[in-house]
Amino acid sequence: MRLPPLPEDLRVRLDALAKRAGKSTEDCVAQAIAEYVENWEAYHRAVDALREDEPRPILTEAPL
């Protein structure tokens, strides 16, 4: 995998994390991208569910 140009400080941090994890830098980049995509997909699923106006429980404070 050919990595895109990264700022030097980010590249140094990424290389250090890869070394600490015992992985290649490319493997760490692939994992980071996969996690990024999964998080944004989950976010958009949540937003879409909220837009459907389906009944949802509402949390309220219990009386003392």
mmCIF file as Biopython writes it, N, C-alpha, C and O atoms, coordinates in Angstrom:
data_model
#
loop_
_atom_site.group_PDB
_atom_site.id
_atom_site.type_symbol
_atom_site.label_atom_id
_atom_site.label_alt_id
_atom_site.label_comp_id
_atom_site.label_asym_id
_atom_site.label_entity_id
_atom_site.label_seq_id
_atom_site.pdbx_PDB_ins_code
_atom_site.Cartn_x
_atom_site.Cartn_y
_atom_site.Cartn_z
_atom_site.occupancy
_atom_site.B_iso_or_equiv
_atom_site.auth_seq_id
_atom_site.auth_asym_id
_atom_site.pdbx_PDB_model_num
ATOM 1   N N  . MET A ? 1  ? 0.849   -1.164 0.000  1.0 0.0 1  A 1 
ATOM 2   C CA . MET A ? 1  ? 0.000   0.000  0.000  1.0 0.0 1  A 1 
ATOM 3   C C  . MET A ? 1  ? 0.899   1.232  0.000  1.0 0.0 1  A 1 
ATOM 4   O O  . MET A ? 1  ? 1.859   1.325  0.765  1.0 0.0 1  A 1 
ATOM 5   N N  . ARG A ? 2  ? 0.571   2.144  -0.852 1.0 0.0 2  A 1 
ATOM 6   C CA . ARG A ? 2  ? 1.298   3.417  -0.886 1.0 0.0 2  A 1 
ATOM 7   C C  . ARG A ? 2  ? 0.554   4.410  -0.015 1.0 0.0 2  A 1 
ATOM 8   O O  . ARG A ? 2  ? -0.616  4.708  -0.255 1.0 0.0 2  A 1 
ATOM 9   N N  . LEU A ? 3  ? 1.239   4.920  0.999  1.0 0.0 3  A 1 
ATOM 10  C CA . LEU A ? 3  ? 0.610   5.845  1.925  1.0 0.0 3  A 1 
ATOM 11  C C  . LEU A ? 3  ? 0.550   7.243  1.335  1.0 0.0 3  A 1 
ATOM 12  O O  . LEU A ? 3  ? 1.457   7.663  0.617  1.0 0.0 3  A 1 
ATOM 13  N N  . PRO A ? 4  ? -0.523  7.958  1.642  1.0 0.0 4  A 1 
ATOM 14  C CA . PRO A ? 4  ? -0.587  9.354  1.192  1.0 0.0 4  A 1 
ATOM 15  C C  . PRO A ? 4  ? 0.435   10.187 1.961  1.0 0.0 4  A 1 
ATOM 16  O O  . PRO A ? 4  ? 0.911   9.767  3.016  1.0 0.0 4  A 1 
ATOM 17  N N  . PRO A ? 5  ? 0.769   11.351 1.446  1.0 0.0 5  A 1 
ATOM 18  C CA . PRO A ? 5  ? 1.696   12.212 2.188  1.0 0.0 5  A 1 
ATOM 19  C C  . PRO A ? 5  ? 1.080   12.588 3.535  1.0 0.0 5  A 1 
ATOM 20  O O  . PRO A ? 5  ? -0.083  12.985 3.610  1.0 0.0 5  A 1 
ATOM 21  N N  . LEU A ? 6  ? 1.867   12.457 4.581  1.0 0.0 6  A 1 
ATOM 22  C CA . LEU A ? 6  ? 1.426   12.796 5.930  1.0 0.0 6  A 1 
ATOM 23  C C  . LEU A ? 6  ? 2.350   13.850 6.504  1.0 0.0 6  A 1 
ATOM 24  O O  . LEU A ? 6  ? 3.535   13.885 6.173  1.0 0.0 6  A 1 
ATOM 25  N N  . PRO A ? 7  ? 1.818   14.713 7.365  1.0 0.0 7  A 1 
ATOM 26  C CA . PRO A ? 7  ? 2.712   15.639 8.059  1.0 0.0 7  A 1 
ATOM 27  C C  . PRO A ? 7  ? 3.767   14.833 8.826  1.0 0.0 7  A 1 
ATOM 28  O O  . PRO A ? 7  ? 3.475   13.759 9.352  1.0 0.0 7  A 1 
ATOM 29  N N  . GLU A ? 8  ? 4.960   15.349 8.882  1.0 0.0 8  A 1 
ATOM 30  C CA . GLU A ? 8  ? 6.075   14.612 9.486  1.0 0.0 8  A 1 
ATOM 31  C C  . GLU A ? 8  ? 5.777   14.170 10.912 1.0 0.0 8  A 1 
ATOM 32  O O  . GLU A ? 8  ? 6.079   13.034 11.277 1.0 0.0 8  A 1 
ATOM 33  N N  . ASP A ? 9  ? 5.188   15.046 11.728 1.0 0.0 9  A 1 
ATOM 34  C CA . ASP A ? 9  ? 4.920   14.673 13.119 1.0 0.0 9  A 1 
ATOM 35  C C  . ASP A ? 9  ? 3.918   13.527 13.213 1.0 0.0 9  A 1 
ATOM 36  O O  . ASP A ? 9  ? 4.043   12.666 14.084 1.0 0.0 9  A 1 
ATOM 37  N N  . LEU A ? 10 ? 2.932   13.511 12.329 1.0 0.0 10 A 1 
ATOM 38  C CA . LEU A ? 10 ? 1.957   12.418 12.321 1.0 0.0 10 A 1 
ATOM 39  C C  . LEU A ? 10 ? 2.616   11.128 11.866 1.0 0.0 10 A 1 
ATOM 40  O O  . LEU A ? 10 ? 2.340   10.063 12.419 1.0 0.0 10 A 1 
ATOM 41  N N  . ARG A ? 11 ? 3.472   11.209 10.882 1.0 0.0 11 A 1 
ATOM 42  C CA . ARG A ? 11 ? 4.164   10.012 10.383 1.0 0.0 11 A 1 
ATOM 43  C C  . ARG A ? 11 ? 5.049   9.402  11.468 1.0 0.0 11 A 1 
ATOM 44  O O  . ARG A ? 11 ? 5.110   8.182  11.615 1.0 0.0 11 A 1 
ATOM 45  N N  . VAL A ? 12 ? 5.732   10.258 12.224 1.0 0.0 12 A 1 
ATOM 46  C CA . VAL A ? 12 ? 6.594   9.777  13.307 1.0 0.0 12 A 1 
ATOM 47  C C  . VAL A ? 12 ? 5.750   9.071  14.368 1.0 0.0 12 A 1 
ATOM 48  O O  . VAL A ? 12 ? 6.120   8.000  14.848 1.0 0.0 12 A 1 
ATOM 49  N N  . ARG A ? 13 ? 4.610   9.676  14.733 1.0 0.0 13 A 1 
ATOM 50  C CA . ARG A ? 13 ? 3.720   9.071  15.729 1.0 0.0 13 A 1 
ATOM 51  C C  . ARG A ? 13 ? 3.152   7.751  15.235 1.0 0.0 13 A 1 
ATOM 52  O O  . ARG A ? 13 ? 3.078   6.780  15.987 1.0 0.0 13 A 1 
ATOM 53  N N  . LEU A ? 14 ? 2.752   7.715  13.970 1.0 0.0 14 A 1 
ATOM 54  C CA . LEU A ? 14 ? 2.199   6.496  13.380 1.0 0.0 14 A 1 
ATOM 55  C C  . LEU A ? 14 ? 3.238   5.388  13.357 1.0 0.0 14 A 1 
ATOM 56  O O  . LEU A ? 14 ? 2.940   4.248  13.715 1.0 0.0 14 A 1 
ATOM 57  N N  . ASP A ? 15 ? 4.449   5.712  12.942 1.0 0.0 15 A 1 
ATOM 58  C CA . ASP A ? 15 ? 5.523   4.715  12.919 1.0 0.0 15 A 1 
ATOM 59  C C  . ASP A ? 15 ? 5.809   4.176  14.317 1.0 0.0 15 A 1 
ATOM 60  O O  . ASP A ? 15 ? 6.047   2.980  14.486 1.0 0.0 15 A 1 
ATOM 61  N N  . ALA A ? 16 ? 5.786   5.063  15.327 1.0 0.0 16 A 1 
ATOM 62  C CA . ALA A ? 16 ? 6.043   4.637  16.705 1.0 0.0 16 A 1 
ATOM 63  C C  . ALA A ? 16 ? 4.935   3.700  17.195 1.0 0.0 16 A 1 
ATOM 64  O O  . ALA A ? 16 ? 5.212   2.690  17.842 1.0 0.0 16 A 1 
ATOM 65  N N  . LEU A ? 17 ? 3.684   4.037  16.884 1.0 0.0 17 A 1 
ATOM 66  C CA . LEU A ? 17 ? 2.575   3.161  17.281 1.0 0.0 17 A 1 
ATOM 67  C C  . LEU A ? 17 ? 2.653   1.805  16.582 1.0 0.0 17 A 1 
ATOM 68  O O  . LEU A ? 17 ? 2.406   0.768  17.198 1.0 0.0 17 A 1 
ATOM 69  N N  . ALA A ? 18 ? 2.989   1.818  15.326 1.0 0.0 18 A 1 
ATOM 70  C CA . ALA A ? 18 ? 3.108   0.566  14.572 1.0 0.0 18 A 1 
ATOM 71  C C  . ALA A ? 18 ? 4.189   -0.315 15.195 1.0 0.0 18 A 1 
ATOM 72  O O  . ALA A ? 18 ? 3.997   -1.517 15.377 1.0 0.0 18 A 1 
ATOM 73  N N  . LYS A ? 19 ? 5.314   0.293  15.514 1.0 0.0 19 A 1 
ATOM 74  C CA . LYS A ? 19 ? 6.414   -0.468 16.115 1.0 0.0 19 A 1 
ATOM 75  C C  . LYS A ? 19 ? 5.978   -1.043 17.453 1.0 0.0 19 A 1 
ATOM 76  O O  . LYS A ? 19 ? 6.237   -2.211 17.745 1.0 0.0 19 A 1 
ATOM 77  N N  . ARG A ? 20 ? 5.315   -0.223 18.270 1.0 0.0 20 A 1 
ATOM 78  C CA . ARG A ? 20 ? 4.866   -0.677 19.585 1.0 0.0 20 A 1 
ATOM 79  C C  . ARG A ? 20 ? 3.851   -1.808 19.470 1.0 0.0 20 A 1 
ATOM 80  O O  . ARG A ? 20 ? 3.839   -2.717 20.300 1.0 0.0 20 A 1 
ATOM 81  N N  . ALA A ? 21 ? 2.996   -1.760 18.445 1.0 0.0 21 A 1 
ATOM 82  C CA . ALA A ? 21 ? 1.968   -2.787 18.239 1.0 0.0 21 A 1 
ATOM 83  C C  . ALA A ? 21 ? 2.514   -4.020 17.529 1.0 0.0 21 A 1 
ATOM 84  O O  . ALA A ? 21 ? 1.829   -5.038 17.429 1.0 0.0 21 A 1 
ATOM 85  N N  . GLY A ? 22 ? 3.740   -3.930 17.039 1.0 0.0 22 A 1 
ATOM 86  C CA . GLY A ? 22 ? 4.306   -5.051 16.306 1.0 0.0 22 A 1 
ATOM 87  C C  . GLY A ? 22 ? 3.674   -5.234 14.938 1.0 0.0 22 A 1 
ATOM 88  O O  . GLY A ? 22 ? 3.613   -6.348 14.418 1.0 0.0 22 A 1 
ATOM 89  N N  . LYS A ? 23 ? 3.205   -4.137 14.358 1.0 0.0 23 A 1 
ATOM 90  C CA . LYS A ? 23 ? 2.548   -4.178 13.051 1.0 0.0 23 A 1 
ATOM 91  C C  . LYS A ? 23 ? 3.304   -3.279 12.087 1.0 0.0 23 A 1 
ATOM 92  O O  . LYS A ? 23 ? 4.153   -2.481 12.484 1.0 0.0 23 A 1 
ATOM 93  N N  . SER A ? 24 ? 2.979   -3.425 10.831 1.0 0.0 24 A 1 
ATOM 94  C CA . SER A ? 24 ? 3.550   -2.514 9.843  1.0 0.0 24 A 1 
ATOM 95  C C  . SER A ? 24 ? 2.765   -1.203 9.893  1.0 0.0 24 A 1 
ATOM 96  O O  . SER A ? 24 ? 1.617   -1.161 10.334 1.0 0.0 24 A 1 
ATOM 97  N N  . THR A ? 25 ? 3.406   -0.154 9.436  1.0 0.0 25 A 1 
ATOM 98  C CA . THR A ? 25 ? 2.723   1.137  9.359  1.0 0.0 25 A 1 
ATOM 99  C C  . THR A ? 25 ? 1.495   1.031  8.473  1.0 0.0 25 A 1 
ATOM 100 O O  . THR A ? 25 ? 0.454   1.612  8.778  1.0 0.0 25 A 1 
ATOM 101 N N  . GLU A ? 26 ? 1.610   0.298  7.383  1.0 0.0 26 A 1 
ATOM 102 C CA . GLU A ? 26 ? 0.486   0.135  6.462  1.0 0.0 26 A 1 
ATOM 103 C C  . GLU A ? 26 ? -0.682  -0.576 7.135  1.0 0.0 26 A 1 
ATOM 104 O O  . GLU A ? 26 ? -1.838  -0.216 6.909  1.0 0.0 26 A 1 
ATOM 105 N N  . ASP A ? 27 ? -0.389  -1.598 7.972  1.0 0.0 27 A 1 
ATOM 106 C CA . ASP A ? 27 ? -1.453  -2.291 8.693  1.0 0.0 27 A 1 
ATOM 107 C C  . ASP A ? 27 ? -2.167  -1.340 9.656  1.0 0.0 27 A 1 
ATOM 108 O O  . ASP A ? 27 ? -3.389  -1.390 9.797  1.0 0.0 27 A 1 
ATOM 109 N N  . CYS A ? 28 ? -1.399  -0.479 10.310 1.0 0.0 28 A 1 
ATOM 110 C CA . CYS A ? 28 ? -2.005  0.496  11.235 1.0 0.0 28 A 1 
ATOM 111 C C  . CYS A ? 28 ? -2.858  1.508  10.484 1.0 0.0 28 A 1 
ATOM 112 O O  . CYS A ? 28 ? -3.918  1.902  10.970 1.0 0.0 28 A 1 
ATOM 113 N N  . VAL A ? 29 ? -2.414  1.929  9.319  1.0 0.0 29 A 1 
ATOM 114 C CA . VAL A ? 29 ? -3.213  2.858  8.515  1.0 0.0 29 A 1 
ATOM 115 C C  . VAL A ? 29 ? -4.504  2.184  8.073  1.0 0.0 29 A 1 
ATOM 116 O O  . VAL A ? 29 ? -5.570  2.797  8.131  1.0 0.0 29 A 1 
ATOM 117 N N  . ALA A ? 30 ? -4.425  0.939  7.634  1.0 0.0 30 A 1 
ATOM 118 C CA . ALA A ? 30 ? -5.629  0.213  7.213  1.0 0.0 30 A 1 
ATOM 119 C C  . ALA A ? 30 ? -6.597  0.066  8.386  1.0 0.0 30 A 1 
ATOM 120 O O  . ALA A ? 30 ? -7.804  0.229  8.209  1.0 0.0 30 A 1 
ATOM 121 N N  . GLN A ? 31 ? -6.089  -0.240 9.578  1.0 0.0 31 A 1 
ATOM 122 C CA . GLN A ? 31 ? -6.944  -0.361 10.753 1.0 0.0 31 A 1 
ATOM 123 C C  . GLN A ? 31 ? -7.588  0.975  11.099 1.0 0.0 31 A 1 
ATOM 124 O O  . GLN A ? 31 ? -8.773  1.029  11.429 1.0 0.0 31 A 1 
ATOM 125 N N  . ALA A ? 32 ? -6.814  2.051  11.025 1.0 0.0 32 A 1 
ATOM 126 C CA . ALA A ? 32 ? -7.350  3.379  11.332 1.0 0.0 32 A 1 
ATOM 127 C C  . ALA A ? 32 ? -8.450  3.767  10.351 1.0 0.0 32 A 1 
ATOM 128 O O  . ALA A ? 32 ? -9.474  4.323  10.750 1.0 0.0 32 A 1 
ATOM 129 N N  . ILE A ? 33 ? -8.243  3.479  9.090  1.0 0.0 33 A 1 
ATOM 130 C CA . ILE A ? 33 ? -9.256  3.810  8.081  1.0 0.0 33 A 1 
ATOM 131 C C  . ILE A ? 33 ? -10.513 2.972  8.309  1.0 0.0 33 A 1 
ATOM 132 O O  . ILE A ? 33 ? -11.627 3.488  8.211  1.0 0.0 33 A 1 
ATOM 133 N N  . ALA A ? 34 ? -10.343 1.683  8.613  1.0 0.0 34 A 1 
ATOM 134 C CA . ALA A ? 34 ? -11.496 0.816  8.863  1.0 0.0 34 A 1 
ATOM 135 C C  . ALA A ? 34 ? -12.296 1.326  10.063 1.0 0.0 34 A 1 
ATOM 136 O O  . ALA A ? 34 ? -13.525 1.370  10.012 1.0 0.0 34 A 1 
ATOM 137 N N  . GLU A ? 35 ? -11.609 1.710  11.135 1.0 0.0 35 A 1 
ATOM 138 C CA . GLU A ? 35 ? -12.302 2.227  12.314 1.0 0.0 35 A 1 
ATOM 139 C C  . GLU A ? 35 ? -13.003 3.551  12.000 1.0 0.0 35 A 1 
ATOM 140 O O  . GLU A ? 35 ? -14.118 3.782  12.468 1.0 0.0 35 A 1 
ATOM 141 N N  . TYR A ? 36 ? -12.379 4.401  11.232 1.0 0.0 36 A 1 
ATOM 142 C CA . TYR A ? 36 ? -12.974 5.671  10.826 1.0 0.0 36 A 1 
ATOM 143 C C  . TYR A ? 36 ? -14.274 5.421  10.059 1.0 0.0 36 A 1 
ATOM 144 O O  . TYR A ? 36 ? -15.304 6.028  10.350 1.0 0.0 36 A 1 
ATOM 145 N N  . VAL A ? 37 ? -14.213 4.530  9.089  1.0 0.0 37 A 1 
ATOM 146 C CA . VAL A ? 37 ? -15.391 4.219  8.271  1.0 0.0 37 A 1 
ATOM 147 C C  . VAL A ? 37 ? -16.496 3.610  9.129  1.0 0.0 37 A 1 
ATOM 148 O O  . VAL A ? 37 ? -17.658 3.995  8.999  1.0 0.0 37 A 1 
ATOM 149 N N  . GLU A ? 38 ? -16.149 2.659  10.009 1.0 0.0 38 A 1 
ATOM 150 C CA . GLU A ? 38 ? -17.151 2.032  10.868 1.0 0.0 38 A 1 
ATOM 151 C C  . GLU A ? 38 ? -17.825 3.069  11.770 1.0 0.0 38 A 1 
ATOM 152 O O  . GLU A ? 38 ? -19.044 3.042  11.939 1.0 0.0 38 A 1 
ATOM 153 N N  . ASN A ? 39 ? -17.046 3.973  12.345 1.0 0.0 39 A 1 
ATOM 154 C CA . ASN A ? 39 ? -17.614 4.997  13.227 1.0 0.0 39 A 1 
ATOM 155 C C  . ASN A ? 39 ? -18.564 5.929  12.479 1.0 0.0 39 A 1 
ATOM 156 O O  . ASN A ? 39 ? -19.640 6.254  12.981 1.0 0.0 39 A 1 
ATOM 157 N N  . TRP A ? 40 ? -18.174 6.355  11.291 1.0 0.0 40 A 1 
ATOM 158 C CA . TRP A ? 40 ? -19.047 7.257  10.534 1.0 0.0 40 A 1 
ATOM 159 C C  . TRP A ? 40 ? -20.280 6.540  10.020 1.0 0.0 40 A 1 
ATOM 160 O O  . TRP A ? 40 ? -21.354 7.136  9.946  1.0 0.0 40 A 1 
ATOM 161 N N  . GLU A ? 41 ? -20.141 5.256  9.660  1.0 0.0 41 A 1 
ATOM 162 C CA . GLU A ? 41 ? -21.333 4.499  9.256  1.0 0.0 41 A 1 
ATOM 163 C C  . GLU A ? 41 ? -22.302 4.383  10.425 1.0 0.0 41 A 1 
ATOM 164 O O  . GLU A ? 41 ? -23.508 4.555  10.247 1.0 0.0 41 A 1 
ATOM 165 N N  . ALA A ? 42 ? -21.790 4.095  11.619 1.0 0.0 42 A 1 
ATOM 166 C CA . ALA A ? 42 ? -22.646 3.999  12.808 1.0 0.0 42 A 1 
ATOM 167 C C  . ALA A ? 42 ? -23.305 5.338  13.101 1.0 0.0 42 A 1 
ATOM 168 O O  . ALA A ? 42 ? -24.483 5.384  13.455 1.0 0.0 42 A 1 
ATOM 169 N N  . TYR A ? 43 ? -22.570 6.410  12.960 1.0 0.0 43 A 1 
ATOM 170 C CA . TYR A ? 43 ? -23.127 7.750  13.177 1.0 0.0 43 A 1 
ATOM 171 C C  . TYR A ? 43 ? -24.283 8.008  12.207 1.0 0.0 43 A 1 
ATOM 172 O O  . TYR A ? 43 ? -25.350 8.464  12.617 1.0 0.0 43 A 1 
ATOM 173 N N  . HIS A ? 44 ? -24.072 7.719  10.934 1.0 0.0 44 A 1 
ATOM 174 C CA . HIS A ? 44 ? -25.118 7.972  9.940  1.0 0.0 44 A 1 
ATOM 175 C C  . HIS A ? 44 ? -26.325 7.062  10.139 1.0 0.0 44 A 1 
ATOM 176 O O  . HIS A ? 44 ? -27.455 7.479  9.884  1.0 0.0 44 A 1 
ATOM 177 N N  . ARG A ? 45 ? -26.105 5.821  10.590 1.0 0.0 45 A 1 
ATOM 178 C CA . ARG A ? 45 ? -27.241 4.945  10.907 1.0 0.0 45 A 1 
ATOM 179 C C  . ARG A ? 45 ? -28.056 5.542  12.052 1.0 0.0 45 A 1 
ATOM 180 O O  . ARG A ? 45 ? -29.286 5.537  12.015 1.0 0.0 45 A 1 
ATOM 181 N N  . ALA A ? 46 ? -27.365 6.054  13.066 1.0 0.0 46 A 1 
ATOM 182 C CA . ALA A ? 46 ? -28.066 6.666  14.207 1.0 0.0 46 A 1 
ATOM 183 C C  . ALA A ? 46 ? -28.843 7.894  13.765 1.0 0.0 46 A 1 
ATOM 184 O O  . ALA A ? 46 ? -29.994 8.071  14.165 1.0 0.0 46 A 1 
ATOM 185 N N  . VAL A ? 47 ? -28.242 8.737  12.955 1.0 0.0 47 A 1 
ATOM 186 C CA . VAL A ? 47 ? -28.924 9.938  12.462 1.0 0.0 47 A 1 
ATOM 187 C C  . VAL A ? 47 ? -30.132 9.552  11.627 1.0 0.0 47 A 1 
ATOM 188 O O  . VAL A ? 47 ? -31.202 10.143 11.769 1.0 0.0 47 A 1 
ATOM 189 N N  . ASP A ? 48 ? -29.969 8.568  10.760 1.0 0.0 48 A 1 
ATOM 190 C CA . ASP A ? 48 ? -31.090 8.120  9.935  1.0 0.0 48 A 1 
ATOM 191 C C  . ASP A ? 48 ? -32.223 7.576  10.801 1.0 0.0 48 A 1 
ATOM 192 O O  . ASP A ? 48 ? -33.395 7.831  10.521 1.0 0.0 48 A 1 
ATOM 193 N N  . ALA A ? 49 ? -31.882 6.828  11.850 1.0 0.0 49 A 1 
ATOM 194 C CA . ALA A ? 49 ? -32.911 6.283  12.737 1.0 0.0 49 A 1 
ATOM 195 C C  . ALA A ? 49 ? -33.648 7.415  13.448 1.0 0.0 49 A 1 
ATOM 196 O O  . ALA A ? 49 ? -34.864 7.342  13.622 1.0 0.0 49 A 1 
ATOM 197 N N  . LEU A ? 50 ? -32.946 8.438  13.853 1.0 0.0 50 A 1 
ATOM 198 C CA . LEU A ? 50 ? -33.586 9.572  14.518 1.0 0.0 50 A 1 
ATOM 199 C C  . LEU A ? 50 ? -34.510 10.334 13.568 1.0 0.0 50 A 1 
ATOM 200 O O  . LEU A ? 50 ? -35.510 10.906 14.002 1.0 0.0 50 A 1 
ATOM 201 N N  . ARG A ? 51 ? -34.188 10.344 12.310 1.0 0.0 51 A 1 
ATOM 202 C CA . ARG A ? 51 ? -34.999 11.052 11.320 1.0 0.0 51 A 1 
ATOM 203 C C  . ARG A ? 51 ? -36.290 10.322 10.985 1.0 0.0 51 A 1 
ATOM 204 O O  . ARG A ? 51 ? -37.200 10.917 10.409 1.0 0.0 51 A 1 
ATOM 205 N N  . GLU A ? 52 ? -36.388 9.047  11.334 1.0 0.0 52 A 1 
ATOM 206 C CA . GLU A ? 52 ? -37.563 8.254  10.971 1.0 0.0 52 A 1 
ATOM 207 C C  . GLU A ? 52 ? -38.765 8.556  11.849 1.0 0.0 52 A 1 
ATOM 208 O O  . GLU A ? 52 ? -39.853 8.043  11.588 1.0 0.0 52 A 1 
ATOM 209 N N  . ASP A ? 53 ? -38.601 9.367  12.873 1.0 0.0 53 A 1 
ATOM 210 C CA . ASP A ? 53 ? -39.682 9.740  13.776 1.0 0.0 53 A 1 
ATOM 211 C C  . ASP A ? 53 ? -40.402 8.536  14.372 1.0 0.0 53 A 1 
ATOM 212 O O  . ASP A ? 53 ? -41.610 8.583  14.606 1.0 0.0 53 A 1 
ATOM 213 N N  . GLU A ? 54 ? -39.672 7.475  14.612 1.0 0.0 54 A 1 
ATOM 214 C CA . GLU A ? 54 ? -40.297 6.334  15.273 1.0 0.0 54 A 1 
ATOM 215 C C  . GLU A ? 54 ? -40.320 6.603  16.779 1.0 0.0 54 A 1 
ATOM 216 O O  . GLU A ? 54 ? -39.461 7.318  17.295 1.0 0.0 54 A 1 
ATOM 217 N N  . PRO A ? 55 ? -41.289 6.038  17.475 1.0 0.0 55 A 1 
ATOM 218 C CA . PRO A ? 55 ? -41.360 6.261  18.917 1.0 0.0 55 A 1 
ATOM 219 C C  . PRO A ? 55 ? -40.094 5.751  19.603 1.0 0.0 55 A 1 
ATOM 220 O O  . PRO A ? 55 ? -39.620 4.648  19.330 1.0 0.0 55 A 1 
ATOM 221 N N  . ARG A ? 56 ? -39.565 6.573  20.488 1.0 0.0 56 A 1 
ATOM 222 C CA . ARG A ? 56 ? -38.373 6.203  21.240 1.0 0.0 56 A 1 
ATOM 223 C C  . ARG A ? 56 ? -38.632 6.496  22.709 1.0 0.0 56 A 1 
ATOM 224 O O  . ARG A ? 56 ? -39.345 7.444  23.039 1.0 0.0 56 A 1 
ATOM 225 N N  . PRO A ? 57 ? -38.056 5.691  23.591 1.0 0.0 57 A 1 
ATOM 226 C CA . PRO A ? 57 ? -38.230 5.978  25.016 1.0 0.0 57 A 1 
ATOM 227 C C  . PRO A ? 57 ? -37.559 7.306  25.366 1.0 0.0 57 A 1 
ATOM 228 O O  . PRO A ? 57 ? -36.519 7.659  24.809 1.0 0.0 57 A 1 
ATOM 229 N N  . ILE A ? 58 ? -38.159 8.016  26.277 1.0 0.0 58 A 1 
ATOM 230 C CA . ILE A ? 58 ? -37.595 9.280  26.736 1.0 0.0 58 A 1 
ATOM 231 C C  . ILE A ? 58 ? -37.200 9.095  28.196 1.0 0.0 58 A 1 
ATOM 232 O O  . ILE A ? 58 ? -38.024 8.711  29.026 1.0 0.0 58 A 1 
ATOM 233 N N  . LEU A ? 59 ? -35.960 9.365  28.495 1.0 0.0 59 A 1 
ATOM 234 C CA . LEU A ? 59 ? -35.468 9.243  29.858 1.0 0.0 59 A 1 
ATOM 235 C C  . LEU A ? 59 ? -35.822 10.494 30.643 1.0 0.0 59 A 1 
ATOM 236 O O  . LEU A ? 59 ? -35.586 11.618 30.199 1.0 0.0 59 A 1 
ATOM 237 N N  . THR A ? 60 ? -36.386 10.277 31.804 1.0 0.0 60 A 1 
ATOM 238 C CA . THR A ? 60 ? -36.700 11.397 32.676 1.0 0.0 60 A 1 
ATOM 239 C C  . THR A ? 60 ? -36.143 11.096 34.064 1.0 0.0 60 A 1 
ATOM 240 O O  . THR A ? 60 ? -35.822 9.951  34.383 1.0 0.0 60 A 1 
ATOM 241 N N  . GLU A ? 61 ? -36.037 12.113 34.863 1.0 0.0 61 A 1 
ATOM 242 C CA . GLU A ? 61 ? -35.539 11.956 36.222 1.0 0.0 61 A 1 
ATOM 243 C C  . GLU A ? 61 ? -36.642 11.357 37.085 1.0 0.0 61 A 1 
ATOM 244 O O  . GLU A ? 61 ? -37.787 11.808 37.055 1.0 0.0 61 A 1 
ATOM 245 N N  . ALA A ? 62 ? -36.281 10.340 37.848 1.0 0.0 62 A 1 
ATOM 246 C CA . ALA A ? 62 ? -37.258 9.711  38.732 1.0 0.0 62 A 1 
ATOM 247 C C  . ALA A ? 62 ? -37.543 10.626 39.911 1.0 0.0 62 A 1 
ATOM 248 O O  . ALA A ? 62 ? -36.634 11.275 40.428 1.0 0.0 62 A 1 
ATOM 249 N N  . PRO A ? 63 ? -38.793 10.680 40.338 1.0 0.0 63 A 1 
ATOM 250 C CA . PRO A ? 63 ? -39.098 11.507 41.505 1.0 0.0 63 A 1 
ATOM 251 C C  . PRO A ? 63 ? -38.414 10.960 42.744 1.0 0.0 63 A 1 
ATOM 252 O O  . PRO A ? 63 ? -38.242 9.751  42.894 1.0 0.0 63 A 1 
ATOM 253 N N  . LEU A ? 64 ? -38.030 11.862 43.624 1.0 0.0 64 A 1 
ATOM 254 C CA . LEU A ? 64 ? -37.352 11.440 44.859 1.0 0.0 64 A 1 
ATOM 255 C C  . LEU A ? 64 ? -38.328 11.052 45.931 1.0 0.0 64 A 1 
ATOM 256 O O  . LEU A ? 64 ? -37.920 10.674 47.029 1.0 0.0 64 A 1 
#
